[in-house]
Tab-separated table of C-alpha atoms and ligand atoms in Angstrom:
chain	number	residue	atom	x	y	z
A	1	MET	CA	86.639	-22.310	-56.901
A	2	ARG	CA	85.397	-23.216	-60.389
A	3	ALA	CA	82.299	-22.558	-62.461
A	4	GLN	CA	81.494	-22.749	-66.124
A	5	VAL	CA	79.997	-19.251	-66.089
A	6	GLY	CA	80.826	-16.605	-63.468
A	7	ILE	CA	78.083	-13.994	-63.141
A	8	ILE	CA	78.839	-10.570	-61.631
A	9	GLY	CA	75.770	-8.978	-59.981
A	10	ALA	CA	72.661	-10.555	-58.435
A	11	GLY	CA	70.092	-8.052	-59.772
A	12	PRO	CA	67.381	-9.115	-62.243
A	13	ALA	CA	69.834	-9.723	-65.127
A	14	GLY	CA	72.232	-11.829	-63.034
A	15	MET	CA	69.546	-13.892	-61.310
A	16	PHE	CA	67.405	-14.551	-64.399
A	17	LEU	CA	70.580	-15.686	-66.169
A	18	ALA	CA	71.660	-17.851	-63.228
A	19	HIS	CA	68.309	-19.687	-63.354
A	20	LEU	CA	68.369	-20.088	-67.150
A	21	LEU	CA	71.888	-21.555	-67.090
A	22	HIS	CA	71.183	-23.750	-64.068
A	23	ALA	CA	68.125	-25.161	-65.897
A	24	ALA	CA	70.400	-25.988	-68.851
A	25	GLY	CA	72.768	-27.908	-66.563
A	26	ILE	CA	75.490	-25.220	-66.655
A	27	LYS	CA	77.371	-24.597	-63.412
A	28	VAL	CA	77.235	-20.958	-62.332
A	29	VAL	CA	78.441	-18.872	-59.394
A	30	VAL	CA	76.979	-15.391	-58.830
A	31	LEU	CA	79.049	-12.687	-57.109
A	32	GLU	CA	77.204	-9.731	-55.568
A	33	GLN	CA	78.836	-6.866	-53.709
A	34	ARG	CA	75.798	-5.946	-51.587
A	35	ASP	CA	73.732	-8.135	-49.256
A	36	ARG	CA	70.530	-9.966	-50.126
A	37	ALA	CA	68.235	-7.618	-48.180
A	38	TYR	CA	69.601	-4.644	-50.125
A	39	VAL	CA	69.009	-6.296	-53.501
A	40	GLU	CA	65.490	-7.392	-52.547
A	41	GLY	CA	64.618	-4.047	-50.970
A	42	ARG	CA	65.629	-1.768	-53.842
A	43	VAL	CA	62.583	0.065	-55.133
A	44	ARG	CA	62.590	0.111	-58.922
A	45	ALA	CA	59.975	-0.051	-61.655
A	46	GLY	CA	57.170	-2.550	-61.546
A	47	VAL	CA	55.685	-3.213	-64.984
A	48	LEU	CA	56.385	-6.604	-66.568
A	49	GLU	CA	56.062	-7.303	-70.262
A	50	GLN	CA	54.462	-10.571	-71.301
A	51	THR	CA	57.895	-11.945	-72.298
A	52	THR	CA	59.148	-11.363	-68.746
A	53	VAL	CA	56.108	-12.999	-67.133
A	54	GLN	CA	56.464	-15.959	-69.527
A	55	LEU	CA	60.119	-16.259	-68.533
A	56	MET	CA	59.103	-16.439	-64.859
A	57	HIS	CA	56.645	-19.240	-65.682
A	58	ARG	CA	59.224	-21.078	-67.782
A	59	LEU	CA	61.641	-20.968	-64.858
A	60	GLY	CA	58.979	-22.278	-62.465
A	61	ILE	CA	58.811	-19.065	-60.434
A	62	GLY	CA	55.532	-17.716	-61.778
A	63	ALA	CA	53.040	-18.816	-59.123
A	64	ARG	CA	53.050	-15.595	-57.102
A	65	VAL	CA	53.067	-13.184	-60.041
A	66	ALA	CA	50.074	-15.128	-61.434
A	67	ARG	CA	48.299	-14.721	-58.100
A	68	GLU	CA	49.328	-11.228	-57.019
A	69	GLY	CA	50.353	-9.448	-60.245
A	70	LEU	CA	47.836	-6.910	-61.556
A	71	VAL	CA	47.101	-7.448	-65.239
A	72	HIS	CA	46.611	-4.121	-67.027
A	73	ALA	CA	45.084	-4.298	-70.482
A	74	GLY	CA	45.308	-0.543	-71.070
A	75	THR	CA	46.556	2.793	-69.789
A	76	THR	CA	45.472	6.423	-69.657
A	77	LEU	CA	47.349	9.372	-71.105
A	78	CYS	CA	46.484	12.858	-69.950
A	79	VAL	CA	47.188	16.190	-71.678
A	80	ASP	CA	46.823	19.283	-69.493
A	81	GLY	CA	44.175	17.476	-67.457
A	82	GLU	CA	42.266	15.903	-70.398
A	83	PRO	CA	42.486	12.092	-70.257
A	84	PHE	CA	42.175	9.503	-73.008
A	85	HIS	CA	42.426	5.741	-72.815
A	86	VAL	CA	44.575	3.330	-74.842
A	87	ASP	CA	43.229	-0.230	-74.924
A	88	PHE	CA	46.217	-2.591	-75.258
A	89	ALA	CA	44.097	-5.727	-75.436
A	90	ASP	CA	42.028	-4.451	-78.341
A	91	LEU	CA	45.011	-2.991	-80.228
A	92	THR	CA	47.448	-5.878	-79.771
A	93	ASP	CA	45.207	-8.928	-79.905
A	94	GLY	CA	44.859	-9.502	-76.182
A	95	GLY	CA	48.178	-7.941	-75.089
A	96	ALA	CA	48.648	-6.653	-71.538
A	97	VAL	CA	51.321	-5.841	-68.964
A	98	THR	CA	51.539	-7.075	-65.385
A	99	VAL	CA	52.149	-4.683	-62.507
A	100	TYR	CA	54.456	-6.447	-60.051
A	101	GLY	CA	57.375	-4.740	-58.296
A	102	GLN	CA	60.991	-5.570	-59.099
A	103	SER	CA	61.606	-6.342	-55.424
A	104	GLU	CA	58.922	-9.066	-55.625
A	105	VAL	CA	60.589	-10.494	-58.738
A	106	MET	CA	63.894	-10.560	-56.828
A	107	LYS	CA	62.336	-12.396	-53.873
A	108	ASP	CA	60.860	-15.032	-56.216
A	109	LEU	CA	64.209	-15.485	-57.996
A	110	ASN	CA	66.145	-15.730	-54.732
A	111	LEU	CA	63.797	-18.183	-52.977
A	112	ALA	CA	63.941	-20.504	-55.979
A	113	ALA	CA	67.747	-20.139	-56.072
A	114	ASP	CA	67.844	-21.340	-52.430
A	115	ASP	CA	65.718	-24.373	-53.336
A	116	ARG	CA	67.827	-25.224	-56.379
A	117	GLY	CA	71.184	-24.712	-54.705
A	118	ILE	CA	72.279	-21.922	-57.049
A	119	ARG	CA	75.404	-20.442	-55.494
A	120	ILE	CA	75.239	-16.689	-54.814
A	121	ILE	CA	78.054	-15.042	-52.882
A	122	TYR	CA	76.851	-11.799	-51.287
A	123	GLY	CA	79.191	-9.186	-49.839
A	124	ALA	CA	81.878	-9.854	-52.473
A	125	ALA	CA	84.105	-6.748	-52.291
A	126	ASN	CA	86.818	-5.552	-54.699
A	127	VAL	CA	85.696	-7.790	-57.553
A	128	THR	CA	88.295	-7.850	-60.351
A	129	LEU	CA	88.211	-9.709	-63.657
A	130	ASP	CA	91.260	-11.040	-65.447
A	131	GLY	CA	92.226	-13.188	-68.402
A	132	LEU	CA	89.147	-12.051	-70.318
A	133	ASP	CA	91.007	-11.961	-73.618
A	134	GLY	CA	92.439	-15.473	-73.161
A	135	ASP	CA	90.940	-18.935	-72.662
A	136	HIS	CA	91.040	-18.959	-68.856
A	137	PRO	CA	89.236	-15.973	-67.370
A	138	ALA	CA	88.934	-15.602	-63.607
A	139	VAL	CA	87.197	-13.414	-61.069
A	140	SER	CA	88.791	-12.414	-57.768
A	141	TRP	CA	87.197	-10.733	-54.766
A	142	THR	CA	87.635	-10.253	-51.065
A	143	LYS	CA	85.305	-11.307	-48.314
A	144	GLY	CA	86.410	-9.942	-44.971
A	145	LYS	CA	90.179	-10.309	-45.049
A	146	THR	CA	90.169	-13.357	-47.313
A	147	MET	CA	90.942	-13.123	-50.998
A	148	ARG	CA	89.044	-15.557	-53.238
A	149	ARG	CA	89.237	-16.572	-56.871
A	150	LEU	CA	86.804	-18.183	-59.293
A	151	ALA	CA	88.151	-19.795	-62.452
A	152	CYS	CA	85.563	-20.049	-65.235
A	153	ASP	CA	85.048	-20.486	-68.961
A	154	PHE	CA	83.128	-17.225	-69.356
A	155	VAL	CA	82.248	-14.165	-67.259
A	156	VAL	CA	78.936	-12.330	-67.624
A	157	GLY	CA	78.779	-8.762	-66.302
A	158	CYS	CA	75.293	-8.195	-64.898
A	159	ASP	CA	76.560	-5.570	-62.470
A	160	GLY	CA	74.598	-2.534	-63.598
A	161	TYR	CA	75.677	0.822	-64.943
A	162	HIS	CA	78.352	1.448	-62.262
A	163	GLY	CA	79.735	-2.096	-62.208
A	164	VAL	CA	83.254	-3.360	-62.723
A	165	SER	CA	82.595	-5.477	-65.846
A	166	ARG	CA	82.169	-2.816	-68.512
A	167	ALA	CA	85.050	-0.927	-66.857
A	168	SER	CA	87.255	-4.026	-67.420
A	169	ILE	CA	87.025	-3.640	-71.217
A	170	PRO	CA	89.864	-1.457	-72.593
A	171	ALA	CA	88.493	2.042	-73.226
A	172	ASP	CA	89.560	2.010	-76.883
A	173	GLN	CA	87.418	-1.101	-77.478
A	174	LEU	CA	84.204	0.422	-76.088
A	175	LYS	CA	81.546	1.792	-78.386
A	176	THR	CA	79.024	3.743	-76.301
A	177	PHE	CA	76.173	6.189	-76.897
A	178	GLU	CA	74.561	8.419	-74.294
A	179	ARG	CA	71.913	11.049	-73.715
A	180	VAL	CA	71.302	12.689	-70.357
A	181	TYR	CA	67.898	14.344	-69.837
A	182	PRO	CA	67.755	17.717	-68.085
A	183	PHE	CA	65.412	16.591	-65.263
A	184	GLY	CA	64.807	13.792	-62.766
A	185	TRP	CA	61.916	11.720	-61.422
A	186	LEU	CA	60.820	12.130	-57.842
A	187	GLY	CA	59.050	8.914	-56.782
A	188	ILE	CA	57.094	8.014	-53.657
A	189	LEU	CA	55.519	4.865	-52.262
A	190	ALA	CA	52.500	5.266	-49.999
A	191	ASP	CA	49.986	2.834	-48.578
A	192	VAL	CA	46.952	4.481	-50.133
A	193	PRO	CA	44.701	3.102	-52.879
A	194	PRO	CA	45.732	4.189	-56.417
A	195	CYS	CA	43.649	7.017	-57.931
A	196	ASN	CA	42.848	4.870	-60.995
A	197	HIS	CA	42.628	1.146	-61.749
A	198	GLU	CA	45.316	1.574	-64.446
A	199	LEU	CA	48.406	3.775	-64.839
A	200	ILE	CA	48.102	7.440	-65.843
A	201	TYR	CA	50.857	9.168	-67.828
A	202	ALA	CA	50.226	12.915	-67.559
A	203	ASN	CA	51.748	15.617	-69.722
A	204	HIS	CA	51.077	18.894	-67.914
A	205	GLN	CA	52.541	22.314	-68.599
A	206	ARG	CA	54.065	22.186	-65.105
A	207	GLY	CA	55.789	18.888	-65.971
A	208	PHE	CA	55.194	15.155	-66.241
A	209	ALA	CA	53.418	13.033	-63.619
A	210	LEU	CA	52.800	9.279	-63.447
A	211	ALA	CA	50.259	7.490	-61.280
A	212	SER	CA	51.345	3.886	-60.801
A	213	MET	CA	50.801	1.263	-58.139
A	214	ARG	CA	52.151	-1.864	-56.516
A	215	SER	CA	48.832	-3.313	-55.276
A	216	PRO	CA	45.211	-2.206	-54.766
A	217	THR	CA	46.319	-0.595	-51.490
A	218	ARG	CA	49.776	0.727	-52.424
A	219	SER	CA	50.428	3.672	-54.754
A	220	ARG	CA	53.660	4.454	-56.598
A	221	CYS	CA	53.578	8.034	-57.885
A	222	TYR	CA	56.146	10.093	-59.755
A	223	LEU	CA	56.716	13.753	-60.621
A	224	GLN	CA	59.192	15.192	-63.062
A	225	CYS	CA	61.495	17.421	-60.983
A	226	ALA	CA	64.629	19.470	-61.537
A	227	ALA	CA	67.776	17.349	-61.913
A	228	ASP	CA	69.320	19.055	-58.868
A	229	ASP	CA	66.227	18.960	-56.600
A	230	ARG	CA	66.759	17.364	-53.198
A	231	VAL	CA	64.316	14.950	-51.557
A	232	ASP	CA	64.164	17.107	-48.413
A	233	GLU	CA	62.750	19.962	-50.507
A	234	TRP	CA	59.706	17.820	-51.245
A	235	SER	CA	57.458	17.352	-48.211
A	236	ASP	CA	54.619	14.859	-48.692
A	237	GLU	CA	52.186	17.778	-48.768
A	238	ARG	CA	54.112	19.522	-51.547
A	239	PHE	CA	54.307	16.244	-53.479
A	240	TRP	CA	50.550	15.552	-53.293
A	241	ASP	CA	49.650	19.183	-54.125
A	242	GLU	CA	51.784	19.110	-57.258
A	243	PHE	CA	50.683	15.577	-58.196
A	244	SER	CA	46.988	16.542	-57.891
A	245	GLU	CA	47.500	19.516	-60.148
A	246	ARG	CA	49.381	17.630	-62.876
A	247	ILE	CA	47.315	14.437	-62.951
A	248	GLY	CA	44.197	16.366	-63.952
A	249	ALA	CA	40.772	17.279	-62.599
A	250	SER	CA	39.139	13.956	-63.552
A	251	PHE	CA	41.395	12.071	-61.139
A	252	THR	CA	42.176	14.686	-58.468
A	253	ALA	CA	39.060	13.881	-56.470
A	254	ARG	CA	40.070	10.192	-56.371
A	255	ILE	CA	43.537	10.836	-54.940
A	256	VAL	CA	43.845	9.517	-51.404
A	257	ARG	CA	46.767	11.267	-49.715
A	258	GLY	CA	48.927	9.463	-47.215
A	259	PRO	CA	52.432	9.539	-45.764
A	260	SER	CA	55.167	8.280	-48.072
A	261	PHE	CA	57.425	5.534	-46.753
A	262	GLU	CA	59.903	5.804	-49.624
A	263	LYS	CA	60.900	8.930	-51.501
A	264	SER	CA	63.776	9.231	-53.935
A	265	ILE	CA	64.965	11.136	-56.995
A	266	ALA	CA	66.345	9.305	-60.015
A	267	PRO	CA	68.170	10.897	-62.964
A	268	LEU	CA	67.033	10.090	-66.516
A	269	ARG	CA	69.503	8.779	-69.023
A	270	SER	CA	69.692	6.789	-72.266
A	271	PHE	CA	72.896	4.773	-72.661
A	272	VAL	CA	73.985	1.930	-74.924
A	273	CYS	CA	77.311	0.090	-74.887
A	274	GLU	CA	77.428	-1.787	-78.169
A	275	THR	CA	80.501	-3.717	-77.010
A	276	MET	CA	78.442	-6.444	-75.342
A	277	ARG	CA	81.161	-9.047	-75.822
A	278	TRP	CA	84.883	-8.691	-75.317
A	279	GLY	CA	86.858	-11.920	-75.385
A	280	ARG	CA	85.228	-14.176	-72.798
A	281	LEU	CA	83.290	-11.359	-71.129
A	282	PHE	CA	79.639	-10.689	-71.993
A	283	LEU	CA	77.536	-7.769	-70.712
A	284	ALA	CA	73.795	-7.942	-69.975
A	285	GLY	CA	71.188	-5.618	-68.443
A	286	ASP	CA	72.075	-2.183	-67.057
A	287	ALA	CA	75.811	-2.961	-67.453
A	288	ALA	CA	75.225	-2.551	-71.193
A	289	HIS	CA	72.290	-0.141	-71.420
A	290	ILE	CA	70.154	2.329	-69.503
A	291	VAL	CA	66.726	3.584	-70.538
A	292	PRO	CA	64.842	6.471	-68.945
A	293	PRO	CA	62.102	4.966	-66.731
A	294	THR	CA	59.266	6.250	-68.951
A	295	GLY	CA	57.631	3.069	-70.256
A	296	ALA	CA	59.322	0.825	-67.654
A	297	LYS	CA	61.567	-1.076	-70.059
A	298	GLY	CA	64.683	-1.472	-67.823
A	299	MET	CA	64.016	-4.805	-66.138
A	300	ASN	CA	62.246	-6.223	-69.207
A	301	LEU	CA	65.249	-5.456	-71.370
A	302	ALA	CA	67.542	-7.160	-68.851
A	303	ALA	CA	65.301	-10.261	-69.027
A	304	ALA	CA	65.330	-10.232	-72.838
A	305	ASP	CA	69.151	-9.979	-72.958
A	306	VAL	CA	69.613	-13.027	-70.772
A	307	ILE	CA	67.022	-15.109	-72.641
A	308	VAL	CA	69.182	-14.643	-75.758
A	309	LEU	CA	72.441	-15.212	-73.865
A	310	GLY	CA	71.040	-18.244	-72.039
A	311	GLU	CA	70.093	-19.886	-75.361
A	312	ALA	CA	73.598	-19.157	-76.678
A	313	PHE	CA	75.322	-20.771	-73.685
A	314	ALA	CA	72.989	-23.784	-73.858
A	315	ALA	CA	73.948	-24.286	-77.543
A	316	TRP	CA	77.656	-23.922	-76.710
A	317	TYR	CA	77.685	-26.352	-73.810
A	318	GLY	CA	75.107	-28.694	-75.342
A	319	ALA	CA	76.390	-28.974	-78.921
A	320	GLY	CA	79.655	-27.004	-79.088
A	321	ASP	CA	77.844	-24.462	-81.275
A	322	SER	CA	79.403	-20.996	-80.823
A	323	SER	CA	77.198	-19.145	-83.322
A	324	GLY	CA	74.748	-17.980	-80.625
A	325	LEU	CA	77.539	-16.507	-78.514
A	326	GLU	CA	78.965	-14.725	-81.544
A	327	ASP	CA	75.541	-13.429	-82.523
A	328	TYR	CA	74.517	-12.316	-79.011
A	329	PRO	CA	75.448	-8.599	-79.351
A	330	ARG	CA	73.639	-8.268	-82.684
A	331	ARG	CA	70.480	-10.034	-81.496
A	332	ALA	CA	70.376	-8.224	-78.170
A	333	LEU	CA	71.173	-4.781	-79.623
A	334	ASP	CA	68.392	-5.052	-82.165
A	335	ARG	CA	65.867	-5.156	-79.317
A	336	ILE	CA	67.804	-2.732	-77.098
A	337	TRP	CA	67.776	0.070	-79.677
A	338	LYS	CA	64.023	-0.388	-80.193
A	339	ALA	CA	63.420	-0.110	-76.438
A	340	GLU	CA	65.773	2.892	-76.309
A	341	ARG	CA	63.742	4.526	-79.062
A	342	PHE	CA	60.415	3.882	-77.359
A	343	SER	CA	61.588	5.179	-73.955
A	344	TRP	CA	63.173	8.252	-75.564
A	345	TRP	CA	60.028	8.924	-77.610
A	346	LEU	CA	57.670	8.598	-74.632
A	347	THR	CA	59.958	10.806	-72.517
A	348	ASN	CA	60.024	13.473	-75.213
A	349	LEU	CA	56.261	13.291	-75.686
A	350	THR	CA	55.335	13.646	-72.025
A	351	HIS	CA	57.962	15.817	-70.283
A	352	ARG	CA	58.549	19.532	-70.068
A	353	PHE	CA	62.042	20.379	-71.314
A	354	PRO	CA	63.772	23.478	-69.907
A	355	HIS	CA	64.289	25.168	-73.277
A	356	MET	CA	60.954	24.253	-74.808
A	357	ASP	CA	59.332	27.105	-76.697
A	358	VAL	CA	55.701	27.527	-77.717
A	359	PHE	CA	56.329	25.705	-80.991
A	360	ASP	CA	57.792	22.673	-79.179
A	361	ARG	CA	54.775	22.612	-76.874
A	362	HIS	CA	52.431	22.663	-79.886
A	363	MET	CA	54.329	19.729	-81.379
A	364	GLN	CA	53.767	17.685	-78.187
A	365	ILE	CA	50.099	18.576	-77.980
A	366	ALA	CA	49.544	17.841	-81.690
A	367	GLU	CA	51.218	14.435	-81.380
A	368	LEU	CA	49.168	13.549	-78.295
A	369	SER	CA	45.996	14.704	-80.049
A	370	TYR	CA	46.914	12.482	-83.024
A	371	LEU	CA	47.566	9.577	-80.656
A	372	LYS	CA	44.154	10.143	-79.084
A	373	ARG	CA	42.356	9.861	-82.454
A	374	SER	CA	44.468	7.506	-84.554
A	375	ARG	CA	44.157	3.754	-84.153
A	376	ALA	CA	47.397	3.341	-86.138
A	377	ALA	CA	49.312	5.600	-83.741
A	378	GLN	CA	47.776	3.891	-80.703
A	379	THR	CA	48.734	0.475	-82.086
A	380	ALA	CA	52.364	1.589	-82.417
A	381	PHE	CA	52.300	2.815	-78.811
A	382	ALA	CA	50.524	-0.278	-77.465
A	383	GLU	CA	52.687	-2.911	-79.178
A	384	ASN	CA	55.837	-1.273	-77.826
A	385	TYR	CA	54.373	-0.780	-74.351
A	386	VAL	CA	53.258	-4.390	-73.886
A	387	GLY	CA	56.620	-5.468	-75.343
A	388	LEU	CA	57.655	-6.469	-78.848
A	389	PRO	CA	58.009	-10.210	-79.438
A	390	LEU	CA	61.566	-11.484	-79.008
A	391	ASP	CA	63.432	-11.101	-82.325
A	392	PHE	CA	60.744	-8.729	-83.667
B	401	LIG	N1	80.785	-6.401	-57.883
B	401	LIG	C1	79.721	-7.194	-57.602
B	401	LIG	N2	78.436	-6.802	-57.782
B	401	LIG	C2	78.227	-5.575	-58.268
B	401	LIG	C3	79.292	-4.709	-58.600
B	401	LIG	C4	80.617	-5.160	-58.382
B	401	LIG	N3	81.664	-4.387	-58.672
B	401	LIG	N4	78.777	-3.553	-59.064
B	401	LIG	C5	77.447	-3.684	-59.024
B	401	LIG	N5	77.096	-4.898	-58.548
B	401	LIG	C6	75.736	-5.422	-58.329
B	401	LIG	C7	74.801	-4.400	-57.726
B	401	LIG	O1	74.915	-4.337	-56.311
B	401	LIG	C8	73.446	-4.919	-58.161
B	401	LIG	O2	72.860	-5.790	-57.231
B	401	LIG	O3	75.159	-5.742	-59.563
B	401	LIG	C9	73.742	-5.667	-59.461
B	401	LIG	C10	73.196	-4.962	-60.669
B	401	LIG	O4	71.797	-4.951	-60.609
B	401	LIG	P1	70.890	-3.836	-61.333
B	401	LIG	O5	71.524	-2.496	-61.189
B	401	LIG	O6	69.505	-4.017	-60.861
B	401	LIG	O7	71.034	-4.198	-62.884
B	401	LIG	P2	70.347	-5.348	-63.755
B	401	LIG	O8	70.347	-6.650	-63.050
B	401	LIG	O9	70.968	-5.218	-65.086
B	401	LIG	O10	68.831	-4.907	-63.812
B	401	LIG	C11	68.331	-4.067	-64.789
B	401	LIG	O11	66.707	-3.639	-63.086
B	401	LIG	O12	67.537	-2.563	-61.214
B	401	LIG	C12	66.847	-2.391	-62.396
B	401	LIG	O13	67.140	-0.142	-63.135
B	401	LIG	C13	67.468	-1.474	-63.346
B	401	LIG	O14	65.544	-1.693	-64.589
B	401	LIG	C14	66.890	-2.032	-64.573
B	401	LIG	C15	67.006	-3.493	-64.406
B	402	LIG	C1	56.488	2.070	-61.669
B	402	LIG	O1	55.434	1.611	-61.242
B	402	LIG	O2	57.487	2.202	-60.945
B	402	LIG	C2	56.565	2.550	-63.090
B	402	LIG	C3	55.492	2.308	-63.921
B	402	LIG	C4	55.531	2.742	-65.220
B	402	LIG	C5	56.636	3.421	-65.695
B	402	LIG	C6	57.715	3.648	-64.862
B	402	LIG	C7	57.685	3.209	-63.556
B	402	LIG	O3	56.631	3.859	-66.964
């Protein structure tokens, strides 16, 4: 089998890239180890920056997000039960985010891929990459008992944090940075109306809580929990009791409790692999970086990476210009580190850390109080939250 670009992983990074390259007339094949239902069913964050929504429109897959996405022009922050509002539209000249689940984005990408004949091979096991440091890279995998091979000009690793692509770069060539946070997020989905029309980020002395949503009838709620907590220790009743306490008295009365149909615990981590190109291998999305979920930058960052990489491949195949491919790590990392900073900052501002002392707590409360009063501070928060322009 042959393709110009072989893409490993059919998550948001891999599928956005597949569409961008297909639109530029570049032949791609996508290899995914799981099945389509798994990829579409994974519950992840659901806040789209304007750049991501624009990308969906540019690719001709924006009709449903325009119809069903919830445009949020602000958010509420809450400190020990006291809320204040940040107006994105006012602070960023009409800026907003769109609440639309990652699984919906995946369905839109995959339906359009069917229509356009973009080749995605699901259930590709034992994927291995070779020849990355030469001119003829290839990807091999097994499907059932059959071994297959794809020869290509370039390979792009969009296979997430645990994928095979970054692991194929020699260890002494990798430049990575990491921070692991000493807590997790316990998240639930429940078919109950959200307790507010916009998201609420709550800093409470018992720990962080976030009220989010997927639709006017579906709530997505999170609680900071211990890193080693187990889901079975959190009954729905315990979850809603704790959530009501942390989210604050002004919203407690509006909480509609209901059974959760999804409940999971995610660890929080910041990670950057600056080696985003090695020979003919490029990394994009979670394969190259992880942000803690606070601020919902993960999928947006994956989209931004592949916009830059897509332009670079179009210039290479269209005009033989390799400068975009050479410049990809620099351009992508410039945005990645800014998103890393914002997610790290918002995590530090809103969570309870195990070794926090009274002084640390005062620092958090003082910064939140400053954010409540200062238009300058709110502007900095808002422009990062709605998403910095590409190449900011
Ligand atoms: N071979 C083939 N496919 C693989 C392999 C492998 N060895 N390892 C992982 N994959 C697939 C996974 O099954 C998954 O579908 O790669 C895909 C990676 O998708 P994501 O983890 O979603 O990563 P990415 O596309 O970079 O998306 C980034 O979306 O899922 C969120 O938290 C993520 O917000 C982040 C954003
Ligand atoms: C979500 O809805 O899943 C979500 C929203 C905002 C965040 C993180 C996650 O900051």
